[in-house]
Short mmCIF file of C-alpha atoms in Angstrom, two decimals:
data_model
loop_
_atom_site.label_atom_id
_atom_site.label_comp_id
_atom_site.label_asym_id
_atom_site.label_seq_id
_atom_site.Cartn_x
_atom_site.Cartn_y
_atom_site.Cartn_z
CA MET A 1 58.44 31.01 90.99
CA SER A 2 58.35 29.76 87.41
CA ARG A 3 60.97 31.17 85.08
CA ILE A 4 58.69 30.79 82.03
CA LYS A 5 56.24 33.66 81.74
CA GLU A 6 53.51 34.17 79.16
CA PHE A 7 53.03 37.68 77.83
CA ASN A 8 49.40 38.50 77.06
CA LEU A 9 48.27 40.93 74.38
CA PRO A 10 47.79 44.07 76.50
CA ASP A 11 44.92 46.53 76.65
CA LEU A 12 45.97 49.23 74.19
CA GLY A 13 43.21 51.57 75.31
CA GLU A 14 40.18 53.20 73.66
CA GLY A 15 37.95 50.15 74.25
CA LEU A 16 39.83 47.93 71.80
CA THR A 17 39.19 44.20 72.18
CA GLU A 18 41.52 42.62 69.63
CA GLY A 19 44.52 43.23 67.40
CA GLU A 20 46.14 41.70 64.33
CA ILE A 21 49.77 40.61 64.58
CA LEU A 22 51.49 42.42 61.71
CA ALA A 23 55.09 41.38 62.34
CA TRP A 24 57.17 39.65 64.97
CA LEU A 25 60.29 41.66 65.77
CA VAL A 26 61.91 38.70 67.57
CA LYS A 27 62.13 34.96 66.98
CA VAL A 28 62.37 31.88 69.14
CA GLY A 29 65.76 31.69 70.83
CA ASP A 30 66.42 35.46 70.77
CA THR A 31 67.63 37.13 73.94
CA ILE A 32 65.55 40.23 74.64
CA GLU A 33 65.79 43.15 77.04
CA LEU A 34 63.16 44.77 79.20
CA ASN A 35 60.95 47.15 77.15
CA GLN A 36 62.48 45.97 73.87
CA PRO A 37 59.85 46.05 71.05
CA ILE A 38 58.89 42.45 70.32
CA VAL A 39 55.81 42.62 68.08
CA GLU A 40 53.95 45.06 65.85
CA VAL A 41 50.18 44.89 66.29
CA GLU A 42 47.47 46.59 64.26
CA THR A 43 44.38 47.59 66.20
CA ALA A 44 41.25 49.24 64.91
CA LYS A 45 42.99 52.60 65.25
CA ALA A 46 46.71 52.26 64.72
CA ALA A 47 49.73 50.02 64.24
CA VAL A 48 51.82 49.98 67.41
CA GLU A 49 54.95 48.24 68.63
CA ILE A 50 54.55 46.44 71.94
CA PRO A 51 57.58 46.24 74.30
CA ALA A 52 58.61 43.21 76.32
CA LYS A 53 57.42 43.05 79.90
CA TRP A 54 60.39 40.95 80.97
CA ALA A 55 63.98 40.43 79.90
CA GLY A 56 65.08 36.92 78.97
CA GLN A 57 64.97 34.47 76.09
CA VAL A 58 62.04 33.86 73.73
CA ARG A 59 60.83 30.29 74.27
CA ALA A 60 57.66 30.19 72.15
CA ILE A 61 55.58 32.35 69.82
CA PHE A 62 51.94 31.28 70.01
CA HIS A 63 50.39 33.15 67.06
CA PRO A 64 51.88 33.69 63.57
CA GLU A 65 51.82 36.95 61.66
CA GLY A 66 48.41 37.79 60.22
CA THR A 67 46.52 36.31 63.15
CA THR A 68 43.84 38.33 64.95
CA VAL A 69 44.17 37.87 68.71
CA GLU A 70 41.85 38.95 71.50
CA VAL A 71 43.19 41.19 74.25
CA GLY A 72 44.37 39.09 77.20
CA THR A 73 45.43 36.13 75.05
CA PRO A 74 49.03 34.86 75.50
CA ILE A 75 51.13 35.67 72.45
CA ILE A 76 54.68 34.80 73.51
CA ALA A 77 56.51 32.83 76.24
CA ILE A 78 59.71 34.23 77.75
CA ASP A 79 62.31 32.42 79.85
CA THR A 80 63.19 35.07 82.43
CA ASP A 81 66.27 33.21 83.70
CA PRO A 82 67.89 31.43 80.73
CA GLY A 83 71.23 31.26 82.53
CA ALA A 84 69.85 28.88 85.16
CA GLY A 85 70.31 25.89 82.86
CA PRO A 86 67.93 23.74 80.81
CA LEU A 87 64.36 23.33 81.89
CA ASN A 88 63.47 20.08 83.61
CA ASP A 89 60.23 19.66 81.70
CA PRO A 90 60.95 19.01 78.02
CA SER A 91 57.37 19.87 77.14
CA THR A 92 58.20 23.54 77.59
CA THR A 93 60.65 23.49 74.68
CA ALA A 94 59.75 26.35 72.37
CA ALA A 95 58.00 25.77 69.07
CA PRO A 96 59.04 27.59 65.90
CA ALA A 97 57.28 30.84 65.03
CA GLY A 98 54.01 30.11 63.29
CA ASP A 99 53.52 26.69 64.95
CA LEU A 100 50.74 26.62 67.48
CA PRO A 101 51.96 24.42 70.36
CA THR A 102 49.61 22.30 72.43
CA PRO A 103 50.98 22.60 75.96
CA SER A 104 50.86 19.62 78.27
CA ALA A 105 49.27 19.68 81.68
CA ALA A 106 52.72 19.82 83.26
CA SER A 107 53.79 22.80 81.18
CA LEU A 108 50.57 24.67 81.92
CA ALA A 109 51.19 24.15 85.61
CA ALA A 110 54.74 25.51 85.22
CA VAL A 111 53.65 28.70 83.47
CA GLU A 112 53.05 31.79 85.52
CA VAL A 113 50.49 34.17 84.06
CA ALA A 114 50.69 37.85 84.97
CA PRO A 115 47.99 38.46 87.62
CA ALA A 116 45.00 40.60 86.75
CA GLU A 117 43.82 43.43 88.93
CA GLY A 118 41.14 42.25 91.32
CA MET A 119 40.05 38.68 91.82
CA VAL A 120 36.65 37.41 90.73
CA GLU A 121 35.02 34.10 91.50
CA PRO A 122 35.36 31.35 88.87
CA GLY A 123 32.41 31.16 86.50
CA LEU A 124 31.88 34.92 86.39
CA ILE A 125 32.92 37.25 83.61
CA GLY A 126 36.34 38.46 84.63
CA GLY A 127 37.06 35.32 86.63
CA PRO A 128 39.64 32.63 85.89
CA ALA A 129 39.33 31.12 82.43
CA PRO A 130 41.00 28.01 80.97
CA GLY A 131 44.79 28.37 80.99
CA GLY A 132 44.71 30.81 83.93
CA ARG A 133 43.63 33.80 81.83
CA THR A 134 40.99 36.36 82.65
CA ALA A 135 38.58 37.40 79.89
CA VAL A 136 37.94 41.13 80.21
CA LEU A 137 36.37 43.56 77.78
CA VAL A 138 38.96 46.26 77.16
CA GLY A 139 38.28 49.58 78.81
CA TYR A 140 35.45 48.29 81.00
CA GLY A 141 37.08 46.04 83.60
CA PRO A 142 35.77 42.72 84.91
CA ARG A 143 32.04 42.29 85.24
CA THR A 144 30.88 40.39 88.28
CA THR A 145 27.82 38.92 86.63
CA THR A 146 27.20 35.42 85.46
CA ALA A 147 28.13 34.89 81.83
CA GLY A 148 25.18 34.36 79.51
CA ARG A 149 24.74 33.53 75.86
CA ARG A 150 22.44 35.56 73.64
CA PRO A 151 19.86 33.41 71.87
CA ARG A 152 20.39 32.93 68.14
CA LYS A 153 17.92 34.59 65.83
CA ASN A 154 15.85 32.61 63.32
CA VAL A 155 16.86 29.27 64.83
CA VAL A 156 14.50 26.51 63.74
CA PRO A 157 13.46 24.48 66.80
CA ALA A 158 14.29 20.79 66.75
CA PRO A 159 11.28 18.61 65.87
CA ALA A 160 9.62 16.63 68.63
CA PRO A 161 10.50 12.90 68.65
CA ALA A 162 8.02 10.77 66.74
CA ALA A 163 6.97 7.17 67.33
CA ALA A 164 8.03 6.13 63.83
CA PRO A 165 9.88 7.77 60.94
CA VAL A 166 7.41 9.87 58.93
CA ASP A 167 8.03 12.02 55.85
CA HIS A 168 5.95 15.08 56.66
CA GLY A 169 6.64 16.97 53.46
CA ALA A 170 5.58 20.58 52.93
CA VAL A 171 2.30 21.80 54.38
CA VAL A 172 0.28 24.22 52.26
CA GLY A 173 -3.02 25.30 53.74
CA ASP A 174 -4.78 22.18 55.02
CA LYS A 175 -3.10 19.79 52.58
CA ALA A 176 0.28 18.11 52.90
CA THR A 177 2.44 17.35 49.92
CA ALA A 178 5.23 14.81 50.11
CA THR A 179 8.76 16.10 49.59
CA PRO A 180 11.19 13.67 47.93
CA THR A 181 14.80 13.13 48.97
CA ILE A 182 16.90 15.87 47.30
CA PRO A 183 20.64 15.39 46.73
CA ALA A 184 22.90 18.39 46.26
CA PRO A 185 22.38 18.98 42.51
CA GLN A 186 18.60 18.46 42.57
CA ALA A 187 15.83 21.02 42.82
CA HIS A 188 14.86 22.41 46.18
CA ASP A 189 11.70 23.63 47.81
CA ARG A 190 12.20 27.12 49.30
CA ARG A 191 8.98 27.16 51.26
CA ASP A 192 9.45 27.56 55.00
CA GLY A 193 7.74 24.26 55.76
CA ALA A 194 9.96 22.18 53.47
CA ASN A 195 11.72 19.33 55.27
CA GLY A 196 12.99 16.92 52.67
CA GLY A 197 14.09 13.52 53.86
CA GLY A 198 17.43 13.96 52.07
CA ALA A 199 18.24 17.39 53.47
CA GLY A 200 21.80 18.28 54.48
CA ARG A 201 23.23 17.04 57.75
CA ALA A 202 21.72 19.14 60.56
CA VAL A 203 23.10 20.04 63.93
CA ALA A 204 21.20 20.82 67.10
CA GLY A 205 18.40 23.29 66.46
CA GLY A 206 17.85 22.21 62.84
CA LEU A 207 20.79 24.17 61.43
CA VAL A 208 22.77 22.88 58.46
CA LEU A 209 26.55 22.50 58.57
CA ALA A 210 28.00 25.17 56.27
CA LYS A 211 30.71 27.79 56.61
CA PRO A 212 29.72 31.50 56.58
CA PRO A 213 31.09 32.10 53.03
CA VAL A 214 29.06 29.15 51.78
CA ARG A 215 25.92 30.50 53.45
CA LYS A 216 26.55 33.89 51.83
CA LEU A 217 26.98 32.26 48.42
CA ALA A 218 23.77 30.27 48.88
CA LYS A 219 21.88 33.42 49.82
CA ASP A 220 23.21 35.28 46.76
CA LEU A 221 22.29 32.39 44.44
CA GLY A 222 18.89 31.76 46.04
CA VAL A 223 19.75 28.23 47.16
CA ASP A 224 18.05 26.75 50.25
CA LEU A 225 20.77 24.94 52.22
CA ARG A 226 18.19 22.81 54.04
CA ALA A 227 17.28 21.11 50.78
CA LEU A 228 20.84 19.99 49.96
CA SER A 229 22.88 16.93 50.89
CA GLY A 230 26.42 17.98 51.71
CA SER A 231 29.50 16.35 50.26
CA GLY A 232 31.94 17.89 52.75
CA PRO A 233 33.28 16.59 56.05
CA LEU A 234 30.54 15.36 58.42
CA GLY A 235 27.99 16.05 55.69
CA SER A 236 28.68 19.80 55.55
CA ILE A 237 27.57 21.84 52.53
CA THR A 238 30.42 23.05 50.29
CA ARG A 239 30.66 25.82 47.69
CA GLU A 240 30.57 23.17 44.96
CA ASP A 241 27.30 21.79 46.34
CA VAL A 242 25.70 25.23 46.24
CA GLN A 243 27.00 26.09 42.77
CA GLN A 244 25.91 22.72 41.37
CA ALA A 245 22.42 23.17 42.82
CA ALA A 246 22.22 26.66 41.31
CA ARG A 247 23.30 25.39 37.88
CA TRP A 248 20.72 22.61 38.01
CA ALA A 249 17.98 25.09 38.91
CA VAL A 250 18.88 27.27 35.93
CA ALA A 251 18.99 24.26 33.58
CA VAL A 252 15.49 23.00 34.45
CA ALA A 253 13.83 26.42 34.53
CA GLU A 254 11.45 27.53 31.79
CA PRO A 255 13.07 29.01 28.67
CA VAL A 256 11.95 32.55 29.48
CA ALA A 257 13.21 32.28 33.05
CA ALA A 258 16.48 30.79 31.84
CA THR A 259 16.98 33.69 29.43
CA SER A 260 16.50 36.29 32.15
CA THR A 261 18.67 34.37 34.57
CA ALA A 262 21.55 34.25 32.09
CA THR A 263 22.15 37.96 32.61
CA SER A 264 21.69 37.92 36.38
CA ALA A 265 24.42 37.90 38.99
CA ALA A 266 23.86 34.17 39.56
CA SER A 267 25.36 33.39 36.15
CA PHE A 268 28.79 34.73 37.18
CA GLY A 269 31.18 32.52 39.07
CA ALA A 270 32.88 33.36 42.32
CA ASP A 271 36.22 33.32 40.51
CA ARG A 272 35.33 36.77 39.13
CA GLU A 273 34.82 38.25 42.58
CA GLN A 274 37.29 39.51 45.14
CA ARG A 275 36.51 39.31 48.84
CA ILE A 276 38.42 41.68 51.10
CA PRO A 277 38.19 41.12 54.86
CA VAL A 278 36.88 44.17 56.73
CA LYS A 279 39.10 44.67 59.74
CA GLY A 280 41.36 47.12 61.52
CA VAL A 281 41.12 50.77 60.55
CA ARG A 282 38.69 50.12 57.69
CA LYS A 283 36.27 48.31 60.01
CA LEU A 284 36.40 51.09 62.60
CA THR A 285 35.94 53.76 59.92
CA ALA A 286 32.89 51.96 58.52
CA GLU A 287 31.33 51.67 61.98
CA ASN A 288 32.00 55.32 62.84
CA MET A 289 30.75 56.68 59.52
CA SER A 290 27.58 54.59 59.63
CA ARG A 291 26.86 55.65 63.20
CA SER A 292 27.49 59.32 62.44
CA ALA A 293 25.56 59.40 59.16
CA PHE A 294 22.43 57.92 60.74
CA THR A 295 22.67 59.76 64.08
CA ALA A 296 23.58 63.38 63.36
CA PRO A 297 21.41 65.26 60.82
CA HIS A 298 24.01 66.47 58.32
CA VAL A 299 23.84 69.75 56.41
CA THR A 300 26.52 70.80 53.93
CA GLU A 301 27.16 74.32 52.60
CA PHE A 302 29.63 75.43 49.94
CA LEU A 303 31.65 78.57 49.34
CA THR A 304 33.95 79.41 46.40
CA VAL A 305 36.78 81.76 47.35
CA ASP A 306 39.44 83.75 45.51
CA VAL A 307 42.59 82.76 47.43
CA THR A 308 45.12 84.58 45.25
CA ARG A 309 46.22 86.84 48.13
CA ALA A 310 46.55 83.84 50.44
CA MET A 311 48.82 82.06 47.94
CA LYS A 312 50.98 85.20 47.63
CA ALA A 313 51.16 85.43 51.44
CA LEU A 314 52.43 81.83 51.54
CA GLU A 315 55.18 82.69 49.05
CA ARG A 316 56.29 85.64 51.17
CA LEU A 317 56.24 83.43 54.26
CA ARG A 318 58.42 80.78 52.59
CA SER A 319 60.98 83.43 51.64
CA ARG A 320 61.55 84.54 55.24
CA ARG A 321 64.76 83.24 56.80
CA GLU A 322 63.12 81.66 59.86
CA TRP A 323 60.63 79.74 57.66
CA ARG A 324 63.01 78.38 55.00
CA ASP A 325 63.33 74.96 56.70
CA VAL A 326 59.57 74.59 57.25
CA ARG A 327 57.18 72.96 54.79
CA VAL A 328 54.43 75.53 54.23
CA SER A 329 51.27 74.46 52.39
CA PRO A 330 47.83 76.01 51.83
CA LEU A 331 46.52 73.64 54.52
CA LEU A 332 48.36 75.72 57.12
CA LEU A 333 46.35 78.82 56.25
CA VAL A 334 43.10 76.84 56.15
CA ALA A 335 43.84 75.47 59.64
CA LYS A 336 44.59 78.97 60.94
CA ALA A 337 41.38 80.27 59.37
CA VAL A 338 39.35 77.53 61.08
CA LEU A 339 40.93 78.21 64.47
CA LEU A 340 40.24 81.94 64.24
CA ALA A 341 36.66 81.31 63.07
CA VAL A 342 36.07 79.00 66.06
CA LYS A 343 37.05 81.83 68.42
CA ARG A 344 34.38 83.99 66.77
CA HIS A 345 31.78 81.17 66.79
CA PRO A 346 32.60 78.83 69.71
CA MET A 347 29.34 76.85 69.43
CA VAL A 348 30.76 75.18 66.31
CA ASN A 349 33.35 73.44 68.50
CA SER A 350 30.88 71.38 70.54
CA THR A 351 29.37 67.95 71.05
CA TRP A 352 25.78 66.75 71.28
CA ALA A 353 25.40 64.88 74.58
CA GLY A 354 21.72 63.93 74.55
CA ASP A 355 20.13 66.35 77.00
CA GLU A 356 22.90 68.93 76.77
CA ILE A 357 25.44 70.46 74.38
CA VAL A 358 29.08 70.43 75.49
CA VAL A 359 30.92 73.50 74.18
CA LYS A 360 34.69 73.00 74.34
CA GLU A 361 37.12 75.81 75.00
CA TYR A 362 39.98 73.89 73.41
CA VAL A 363 40.31 72.78 69.78
CA ASN A 364 41.80 69.38 68.99
CA LEU A 365 42.06 69.96 65.26
CA GLY A 366 41.74 66.73 63.27
CA ILE A 367 43.35 66.30 59.86
CA ALA A 368 41.96 63.43 57.76
CA ALA A 369 44.81 61.40 56.31
CA ALA A 370 44.64 58.62 53.72
CA THR A 371 47.10 55.81 54.54
CA GLU A 372 47.74 52.31 53.26
CA ARG A 373 45.77 51.01 56.22
CA GLY A 374 42.78 53.23 55.46
CA LEU A 375 41.48 56.64 56.51
CA ILE A 376 42.66 57.93 59.88
CA VAL A 377 42.04 61.28 61.58
CA PRO A 378 44.84 62.23 63.99
CA ASN A 379 44.49 65.59 65.66
CA VAL A 380 46.65 68.44 66.91
CA LYS A 381 45.94 68.85 70.61
CA ASP A 382 44.86 72.33 71.77
CA ALA A 383 45.73 73.76 68.37
CA GLY A 384 44.19 77.14 69.18
CA ARG A 385 47.02 77.94 71.58
CA LEU A 386 49.77 77.37 69.00
CA SER A 387 51.57 80.08 67.06
CA LEU A 388 51.58 79.84 63.28
CA ARG A 389 55.09 78.33 63.30
CA GLU A 390 54.12 75.82 66.02
CA LEU A 391 51.01 74.92 64.09
CA ALA A 392 53.06 74.34 60.92
CA ASP A 393 55.47 72.04 62.77
CA ALA A 394 52.60 70.14 64.39
CA LEU A 395 50.82 69.61 61.05
CA ASN A 396 54.02 68.41 59.37
CA ASP A 397 54.75 65.96 62.20
CA LEU A 398 51.18 64.69 62.13
CA VAL A 399 51.22 64.05 58.37
CA GLN A 400 54.64 62.37 58.36
CA THR A 401 53.70 60.12 61.29
CA ALA A 402 50.48 59.11 59.55
CA LYS A 403 52.27 58.30 56.29
CA SER A 404 54.77 56.10 58.13
CA GLY A 405 51.94 54.21 59.83
CA ARG A 406 53.10 55.16 63.33
CA THR A 407 50.11 57.18 64.49
CA SER A 408 49.19 56.14 68.04
CA PRO A 409 45.61 55.67 69.32
CA ALA A 410 46.09 58.68 71.62
CA ASP A 411 46.81 60.89 68.60
CA MET A 412 43.46 59.91 67.09
CA SER A 413 41.30 60.35 70.18
CA GLY A 414 39.58 63.45 71.48
CA GLY A 415 39.14 65.33 68.20
CA THR A 416 36.73 68.28 68.29
CA LEU A 417 36.74 69.62 64.69
CA THR A 418 38.20 68.21 61.47
CA ILE A 419 39.61 69.34 58.11
CA THR A 420 39.73 66.96 55.13
CA ASN A 421 42.03 68.14 52.36
CA VAL A 422 40.39 66.54 49.31
CA GLY A 423 42.18 69.04 47.08
CA VAL A 424 45.35 66.92 47.11
CA PHE A 425 43.42 64.41 44.96
CA GLY A 426 42.42 67.10 42.43
CA VAL A 427 38.84 67.24 43.75
CA ASP A 428 37.03 70.57 43.99
CA THR A 429 35.11 69.79 47.21
CA GLY A 430 32.93 67.19 48.91
CA THR A 431 30.18 66.51 51.44
CA PRO A 432 32.19 64.93 54.28
CA ILE A 433 30.61 62.89 57.07
CA LEU A 434 31.17 64.09 60.61
CA PRO A 435 33.52 62.11 62.83
CA PRO A 436 31.48 60.82 65.81
CA GLY A 437 31.33 63.37 68.62
CA GLU A 438 32.13 66.37 66.41
CA SER A 439 29.74 68.97 65.10
CA ALA A 440 31.60 70.28 62.02
CA ILE A 441 34.05 69.14 59.34
CA LEU A 442 35.51 71.27 56.53
CA ALA A 443 36.40 69.95 53.07
CA PHE A 444 39.20 71.96 51.43
CA GLY A 445 39.19 71.60 47.65
CA ALA A 446 41.87 71.99 45.01
CA VAL A 447 43.26 75.47 44.31
CA ARG A 448 42.83 76.15 40.58
CA GLU A 449 43.55 79.05 38.26
CA MET A 450 40.15 80.18 36.98
CA PRO A 451 38.59 83.26 35.38
CA TRP A 452 37.30 85.54 38.15
CA VAL A 453 35.87 89.03 38.26
CA HIS A 454 38.43 91.13 40.13
CA LYS A 455 38.09 94.91 40.40
CA GLY A 456 35.54 94.94 37.60
CA LYS A 457 37.62 92.89 35.19
CA VAL A 458 37.79 89.19 34.38
CA LYS A 459 41.21 87.91 35.33
CA ALA A 460 42.91 84.59 36.01
CA ARG A 461 42.83 84.08 39.79
CA GLN A 462 43.63 81.28 42.26
CA VAL A 463 40.25 79.87 43.35
CA THR A 464 39.15 77.09 45.70
CA THR A 465 35.83 75.70 46.96
CA LEU A 466 35.10 74.94 50.61
CA GLY A 467 32.45 72.48 51.82
CA LEU A 468 31.28 72.60 55.43
CA SER A 469 29.21 69.73 56.88
CA PHE A 470 27.70 70.31 60.32
CA ASP A 471 25.36 68.75 62.85
CA HIS A 472 22.04 70.57 62.42
CA ARG A 473 21.02 69.72 65.99
CA ILE A 474 23.70 72.12 67.21
CA ILE A 475 24.52 74.41 64.30
CA ASP A 476 21.66 76.10 62.48
CA GLY A 477 21.92 77.61 59.01
CA GLU A 478 22.86 81.07 60.25
CA LEU A 479 25.71 79.90 62.48
CA GLY A 480 27.05 77.48 59.85
CA SER A 481 26.95 80.16 57.17
CA LYS A 482 28.74 82.76 59.33
CA PHE A 483 31.43 80.26 60.29
CA LEU A 484 32.04 79.30 56.66
CA ARG A 485 32.00 82.95 55.59
CA ASP A 486 34.69 83.86 58.14
CA ILE A 487 36.93 81.04 56.90
CA GLY A 488 36.47 82.33 53.36
CA ASP A 489 37.18 85.94 54.40
CA PHE A 490 40.47 84.92 56.00
CA LEU A 491 41.58 82.96 52.92
CA ALA A 492 40.60 85.84 50.63
CA ASP A 493 42.79 88.32 52.57
CA PRO A 494 44.77 86.77 55.46
CA GLU A 495 46.64 89.95 56.47
CA ALA A 496 43.47 92.04 56.75
CA ALA A 497 41.66 89.31 58.71
CA LEU A 498 44.52 88.97 61.20
CA LEU A 499 44.57 92.73 61.76
CA ALA A 500 40.80 92.87 62.19
CA TRP A 501 40.29 89.79 64.40
CA THR A 502 43.40 89.66 66.61
#
């Protein structure tokens, strides 16, 4: 049995397929113990530390920090018996962290890869891949179907071979017009039939060699890549080629067109733009919000509440001996109000499942938290069964864990109803978007001292505004209004509501 073992990026659950290496906690040459944290990885849901599967000595680190790695890819090599003496094959000598070694055939043969569950024939998805790995989509297991490639969209078919070189030019109606050779800075014909003899170097299928950012720049500037001759490696189109072509087009345009173009986006250089990669939590949030916004019909209602009595109740609670070491905030009372209102209107705590509505008898109460990595929504499991003190402790632990960036994927899964405390940013309220799978989300606004009519007189009172967004497929206007009203009634007079409802 080989003493050198490769550790693959494991399946972290929740259908995740890749992760970004944030930090290596070990280096080449370190002696590590079983289950010792060796690397911190950021997935689409959380940053987690991954423990070592074996004890031994680190021989190689295959991916530097900042690299995005697919699940199942080897990330580190560990010598599980370093005391047995030097390895016979010098090709297995570890490379420094950040260097990407190219293993020899002998070293690949000496490496033992952790076996996958179930064996699938080679050539099938889930079967052996180069290097002895098994490519599996996370959360779904191996598929025993032949791998296939989806056809590209908008691929221009390669022209049929001709007997002699012919410049076809652009065809308009029944007449053909010759198209001259066009170098990078020259004008270009944007008609679909244009096929200039000096067009950029093409690959199979008629595509032009250009990196995705260059293609995006060409699209923004209105430059047809097929009409350019590339100055990059292998004739590829570069950013300079595209920008030069755009400048030439502006220079030869008519005076009126040039004047209007001067104020357009094309006149500004890329040096005045910032491009931020969309990945990790931000990517997942964007996907979830887009899916929710265009799937569930959202309705939002608002309610302004005098919470002066609730704020006084919090002060009395803080003064009690058993609560002096507990952080008590208005969010605690809002959470309690939501949990009590759910008991009175259980349909609010449900999920649309196509041909049925799933009403849940437990409440996993989500709390939206803004972190350096983006917006996350961890939840308190079965929050309805907790006492007020237990709920306070759970909320404090949840917030502190989120701020430290240690929220696990399990803490963010299974939410049934969410609160977003926009008041901490000084905002009065909002129209929040539902987390996927939930039917209601409450926005809790800032508590402000405002003039309010109280007992027939205008007085300064503590006032807040609540915003409730709900899925109109499940919650109609009456149910949503009653649920929001009950939350407001509790915050207006918590003691009376507790006596009346419990």
